[in-house]
mmCIF file of C-alpha atoms in Angstrom:
data_model
loop_
_atom_site.group_PDB
_atom_site.id
_atom_site.type_symbol
_atom_site.label_atom_id
_atom_site.label_comp_id
_atom_site.label_asym_id
_atom_site.label_seq_id
_atom_site.Cartn_x
_atom_site.Cartn_y
_atom_site.Cartn_z
ATOM 1 C CA ASP A 295 98.270 100.646 123.851
ATOM 2 C CA GLY A 296 101.011 98.107 123.253
ATOM 3 C CA ILE A 297 101.244 94.815 121.396
ATOM 4 C CA THR A 298 99.104 91.789 122.273
ATOM 5 C CA PRO A 299 100.940 88.457 121.863
ATOM 6 C CA VAL A 300 99.202 85.723 119.875
ATOM 7 C CA TRP A 301 99.657 82.063 120.742
ATOM 8 C CA HIS A 302 100.151 79.886 117.644
ATOM 9 C CA LEU A 303 98.396 76.592 118.321
ATOM 10 C CA VAL A 304 99.864 73.971 115.948
ATOM 11 C CA THR A 305 97.889 70.817 115.172
ATOM 12 C CA ARG A 306 100.237 68.787 112.964
ATOM 13 C CA GLY A 307 101.615 65.682 114.692
ATOM 14 C CA ARG A 308 99.593 66.223 117.880
ATOM 15 C CA SER A 309 96.764 64.253 119.419
ATOM 16 C CA ARG A 310 93.417 65.671 120.457
ATOM 17 C CA ALA A 311 94.311 65.079 124.113
ATOM 18 C CA GLU A 312 97.596 66.990 123.772
ATOM 19 C CA ILE A 313 95.865 69.964 122.211
ATOM 20 C CA ALA A 314 93.116 69.895 124.832
ATOM 21 C CA ALA A 315 95.766 69.850 127.591
ATOM 22 C CA ASP A 316 97.542 72.864 126.070
ATOM 23 C CA LEU A 317 94.253 74.732 125.833
ATOM 24 C CA ALA A 318 93.543 74.014 129.498
ATOM 25 C CA LEU A 319 96.971 75.417 130.439
ATOM 26 C CA ALA A 320 96.362 78.453 128.221
ATOM 27 C CA ALA A 321 93.050 79.132 129.931
ATOM 28 C CA GLU A 322 94.707 78.839 133.346
ATOM 29 C CA ALA A 323 97.467 81.242 132.258
ATOM 30 C CA GLY A 324 94.979 83.820 131.020
ATOM 31 C CA ILE A 325 95.858 83.574 127.333
ATOM 32 C CA THR A 326 93.089 85.219 125.343
ATOM 33 C CA CYS A 327 94.351 85.351 121.765
ATOM 34 C CA VAL A 328 95.173 82.255 119.702
ATOM 35 C CA LEU A 329 95.840 81.449 116.051
ATOM 36 C CA CYS A 330 95.053 77.861 115.029
ATOM 37 C CA ILE A 331 97.389 76.525 112.336
ATOM 38 C CA ARG A 332 98.606 73.237 110.861
ATOM 39 C CA GLY A 333 102.323 73.984 111.159
ATOM 40 C CA ASP A 334 105.151 73.495 108.657
ATOM 41 C CA HIS A 335 107.082 70.639 110.290
ATOM 42 C CA ASN A 336 106.887 67.015 109.107
ATOM 43 C CA LEU A 337 105.703 65.095 112.163
ATOM 44 C CA PRO A 338 103.096 62.437 111.300
ATOM 45 C CA ASP A 339 99.583 62.970 112.599
ATOM 46 C CA HIS A 340 97.940 60.808 115.252
ATOM 47 C CA GLU A 341 94.810 58.870 114.444
ATOM 48 C CA ASP A 342 92.793 61.501 116.278
ATOM 49 C CA THR A 343 94.700 64.642 115.295
ATOM 50 C CA PRO A 344 91.938 67.236 114.993
ATOM 51 C CA THR A 345 91.520 69.337 111.885
ATOM 52 C CA VAL A 346 92.178 73.052 112.192
ATOM 53 C CA ARG A 347 88.426 73.575 112.065
ATOM 54 C CA ASP A 348 87.942 71.230 115.019
ATOM 55 C CA THR A 349 90.810 72.916 116.847
ATOM 56 C CA VAL A 350 89.157 76.295 116.384
ATOM 57 C CA ALA A 351 85.999 74.885 117.980
ATOM 58 C CA MET A 352 88.056 73.419 120.847
ATOM 59 C CA ALA A 353 89.779 76.767 121.426
ATOM 60 C CA VAL A 354 86.496 78.686 121.395
ATOM 61 C CA SER A 355 85.110 76.298 124.032
ATOM 62 C CA ALA A 356 88.243 76.300 126.197
ATOM 63 C CA LEU A 357 88.849 80.065 126.134
ATOM 64 C CA PRO A 358 85.498 81.763 126.766
ATOM 65 C CA GLY A 359 85.640 85.326 125.545
ATOM 66 C CA GLY A 360 88.988 84.661 123.844
ATOM 67 C CA LEU A 361 89.896 85.744 120.351
ATOM 68 C CA VAL A 362 90.431 82.721 118.109
ATOM 69 C CA GLY A 363 91.718 83.000 114.552
ATOM 70 C CA ALA A 364 92.665 80.994 111.487
ATOM 71 C CA THR A 365 94.854 81.595 108.450
ATOM 72 C CA ALA A 366 94.240 81.961 104.725
ATOM 73 C CA ASN A 367 96.577 82.120 101.749
ATOM 74 C CA GLN A 368 95.336 84.977 99.589
ATOM 75 C CA TYR A 369 97.586 83.813 96.735
ATOM 76 C CA GLY A 370 96.041 80.350 96.412
ATOM 77 C CA PRO A 371 93.148 79.313 94.145
ATOM 78 C CA ARG A 372 90.323 81.431 95.534
ATOM 79 C CA GLU A 373 87.586 78.786 95.513
ATOM 80 C CA ALA A 374 89.779 76.247 97.303
ATOM 81 C CA VAL A 375 91.037 78.819 99.814
ATOM 82 C CA LEU A 376 87.522 79.892 100.755
ATOM 83 C CA LYS A 377 86.244 76.300 100.888
ATOM 84 C CA ASN A 378 88.991 75.580 103.410
ATOM 85 C CA LEU A 379 88.461 78.806 105.377
ATOM 86 C CA PHE A 380 84.689 79.105 105.749
ATOM 87 C CA PRO A 381 84.250 76.037 108.015
ATOM 88 C CA LYS A 382 86.809 77.555 110.388
ATOM 89 C CA LEU A 383 84.783 80.747 110.544
ATOM 90 C CA ALA A 384 81.644 78.705 111.176
ATOM 91 C CA ALA A 385 83.480 76.981 114.048
ATOM 92 C CA GLY A 386 84.078 80.330 115.723
ATOM 93 C CA ALA A 387 87.217 81.904 114.234
ATOM 94 C CA ARG A 388 86.820 85.678 114.540
ATOM 95 C CA TYR A 389 89.850 86.803 112.574
ATOM 96 C CA VAL A 390 91.819 85.651 109.552
ATOM 97 C CA GLN A 391 95.573 86.112 109.258
ATOM 98 C CA THR A 392 96.907 86.241 105.718
ATOM 99 C CA GLN A 393 100.212 85.360 104.149
ATOM 100 C CA PRO A 394 102.654 88.290 103.830
ATOM 101 C CA VAL A 395 101.062 90.989 101.698
ATOM 102 C CA PHE A 396 103.141 92.164 98.746
ATOM 103 C CA ALA A 397 100.274 93.025 96.387
ATOM 104 C CA TYR A 398 97.128 94.778 97.556
ATOM 105 C CA GLU A 399 94.707 93.259 95.022
ATOM 106 C CA ASP A 400 95.045 89.696 96.345
ATOM 107 C CA LEU A 401 94.315 90.937 99.858
ATOM 108 C CA ARG A 402 91.310 92.960 98.685
ATOM 109 C CA LEU A 403 89.671 89.998 96.965
ATOM 110 C CA LEU A 404 90.106 87.740 100.009
ATOM 111 C CA ALA A 405 88.857 90.425 102.401
ATOM 112 C CA GLU A 406 85.737 91.075 100.318
ATOM 113 C CA ALA A 407 84.859 87.374 100.164
ATOM 114 C CA VAL A 408 85.326 86.958 103.919
ATOM 115 C CA LYS A 409 83.366 90.097 104.778
ATOM 116 C CA GLU A 410 80.500 88.954 102.570
ATOM 117 C CA ARG A 411 80.342 85.554 104.273
ATOM 118 C CA ALA A 412 81.106 86.669 107.848
ATOM 119 C CA PRO A 413 80.840 90.476 108.184
ATOM 120 C CA GLY A 414 82.191 90.578 111.724
ATOM 121 C CA THR A 415 85.435 88.814 110.859
ATOM 122 C CA ALA A 416 88.636 90.838 111.150
ATOM 123 C CA ILE A 417 91.363 90.501 108.534
ATOM 124 C CA VAL A 418 94.923 90.576 109.884
ATOM 125 C CA ALA A 419 97.232 91.319 106.969
ATOM 126 C CA MET A 420 100.706 89.903 107.638
ATOM 127 C CA ALA A 421 103.363 92.563 107.165
ATOM 128 C CA MET A 422 106.850 91.667 105.938
ATOM 129 C CA PRO A 423 109.184 94.420 104.757
ATOM 130 C CA LEU A 424 111.552 93.350 101.968
ATOM 131 C CA THR A 425 114.642 95.528 102.140
ATOM 132 C CA THR A 426 117.406 93.356 100.659
ATOM 133 C CA ARG A 427 117.934 91.474 97.416
ATOM 134 C CA THR A 428 118.447 88.259 99.430
ATOM 135 C CA SER A 429 115.082 88.559 101.181
ATOM 136 C CA MET A 430 113.359 89.066 97.837
ATOM 137 C CA GLU A 431 115.052 86.042 96.304
ATOM 138 C CA ARG A 432 113.929 83.802 99.171
ATOM 139 C CA ILE A 433 110.221 84.614 98.960
ATOM 140 C CA PRO A 434 109.248 82.648 95.810
ATOM 141 C CA GLY A 435 110.892 79.446 97.049
ATOM 142 C CA GLY A 436 109.851 79.809 100.681
ATOM 143 C CA LEU A 437 106.251 80.879 100.166
ATOM 144 C CA GLY A 438 105.589 79.971 96.543
ATOM 145 C CA VAL A 439 104.668 83.592 95.824
ATOM 146 C CA SER A 440 105.771 85.646 92.838
ATOM 147 C CA LEU A 441 106.701 89.162 93.874
ATOM 148 C CA PRO A 442 105.128 92.067 91.969
ATOM 149 C CA ALA A 443 107.425 93.250 89.183
ATOM 150 C CA GLY A 444 107.033 96.832 90.370
ATOM 151 C CA LEU A 445 108.451 95.996 93.789
ATOM 152 C CA VAL A 446 111.607 94.461 92.330
ATOM 153 C CA GLU A 447 112.058 97.346 89.895
ATOM 154 C CA ASP A 448 111.594 99.928 92.665
ATOM 155 C CA PHE A 449 114.196 98.153 94.765
ATOM 156 C CA GLU A 450 116.668 98.124 91.868
ATOM 157 C CA ARG A 451 116.265 101.886 91.493
ATOM 158 C CA ASN A 452 115.938 103.049 95.097
ATOM 159 C CA GLY A 453 117.297 100.294 97.332
ATOM 160 C CA GLU A 454 116.141 99.776 100.925
ATOM 161 C CA GLU A 455 113.934 102.872 101.008
ATOM 162 C CA ALA A 456 111.793 101.384 98.231
ATOM 163 C CA GLY A 457 111.134 98.321 100.387
ATOM 164 C CA TRP A 458 110.049 100.413 103.361
ATOM 165 C CA ALA A 459 107.912 102.640 101.129
ATOM 166 C CA ARG A 460 106.048 99.637 99.699
ATOM 167 C CA PHE A 461 105.678 98.232 103.221
ATOM 168 C CA ALA A 462 104.077 101.487 104.413
ATOM 169 C CA TYR A 463 101.806 101.688 101.357
ATOM 170 C CA ILE A 464 100.483 98.138 101.791
ATOM 171 C CA GLY A 465 99.900 98.855 105.472
ATOM 172 C CA ARG A 466 97.823 101.948 104.722
ATOM 173 C CA MET A 467 95.780 100.187 102.052
ATOM 174 C CA ALA A 468 95.199 97.120 104.229
ATOM 175 C CA HIS A 469 94.052 99.265 107.152
ATOM 176 C CA HIS A 470 91.681 101.203 104.897
ATOM 177 C CA HIS A 471 90.098 98.167 103.246
ATOM 178 C CA THR A 472 89.952 95.543 105.982
ATOM 179 C CA GLY A 473 88.198 97.829 108.441
ATOM 180 C CA THR A 474 90.367 96.962 111.414
ATOM 181 C CA GLY A 475 89.089 99.832 113.554
ATOM 182 C CA LYS A 476 91.138 102.720 114.873
ATOM 183 C CA GLY A 477 94.612 103.337 113.554
ATOM 184 C CA PRO A 478 97.807 102.776 115.530
ATOM 185 C CA SER A 479 98.436 104.873 118.614
ATOM 186 C CA GLN A 480 101.382 107.256 118.858
ATOM 187 C CA ARG A 481 103.140 104.752 121.110
ATOM 188 C CA GLN A 482 102.666 101.985 118.564
ATOM 189 C CA LEU A 483 104.020 104.247 115.830
ATOM 190 C CA ARG A 484 107.106 104.960 117.949
ATOM 191 C CA VAL A 485 107.608 101.236 118.586
ATOM 192 C CA GLY A 486 107.277 100.561 114.852
ATOM 193 C CA GLU A 487 109.858 103.214 114.026
ATOM 194 C CA ALA A 488 112.240 101.797 116.639
ATOM 195 C CA ILE A 489 111.854 98.330 115.114
ATOM 196 C CA ARG A 490 112.511 99.731 111.644
ATOM 197 C CA ARG A 491 115.716 101.439 112.818
ATOM 198 C CA ARG A 492 116.885 98.311 114.626
ATOM 199 C CA LEU A 493 116.270 96.120 111.571
ATOM 200 C CA SER A 494 118.148 98.594 109.405
ATOM 201 C CA GLU A 495 121.120 98.526 111.797
ATOM 202 C CA ILE A 496 121.188 94.715 111.775
ATOM 203 C CA LEU A 497 121.037 94.604 107.979
ATOM 204 C CA MET A 498 123.858 97.127 107.709
ATOM 205 C CA ARG A 499 126.048 94.965 109.970
ATOM 206 C CA GLY A 500 125.110 91.804 108.098
ATOM 207 C CA GLU A 501 123.921 89.925 111.201
#
């Protein structure tokens, strides 16, 4: 039971030696779960900055028995997304983390393509509850994603509860389709409910 932390290993603006040194420290510290990503900052790359695919291979070698993952944008052009993703799976990535899931169909199509290519790959659907008008307005500009019309309409009618209801629905559908194994434990459900209450309190206070 409990929540396993995931180390985000960023490649942008970093040399191969720097990444290798971080991986050596991670192995020494007993880190077993890593997500290899480019990163959103603007630092220029080094001449030998490894690709994410190469970084996945480095992580697999440096962390024997570890769980190494990569990301995929289920909203992007499908052919380009899969062309970018499949080499990372071939390099040893064992799970794929998506962008926040607001519409189930996009997730389903990505999951089916991944499962067909690499049946043992887990799909980790990113969860992001949208419970305020401000949070909804920020998504298109921040992620380049158009929210489903039904979500916005539900929020207009029912407010915060509509956001949590959609969040729970996407979670159930993602769990059912991506085949992520057993469902959450009772402890994890309690932790999730505590987080939900805390977020609601913060939103009410306007923090």
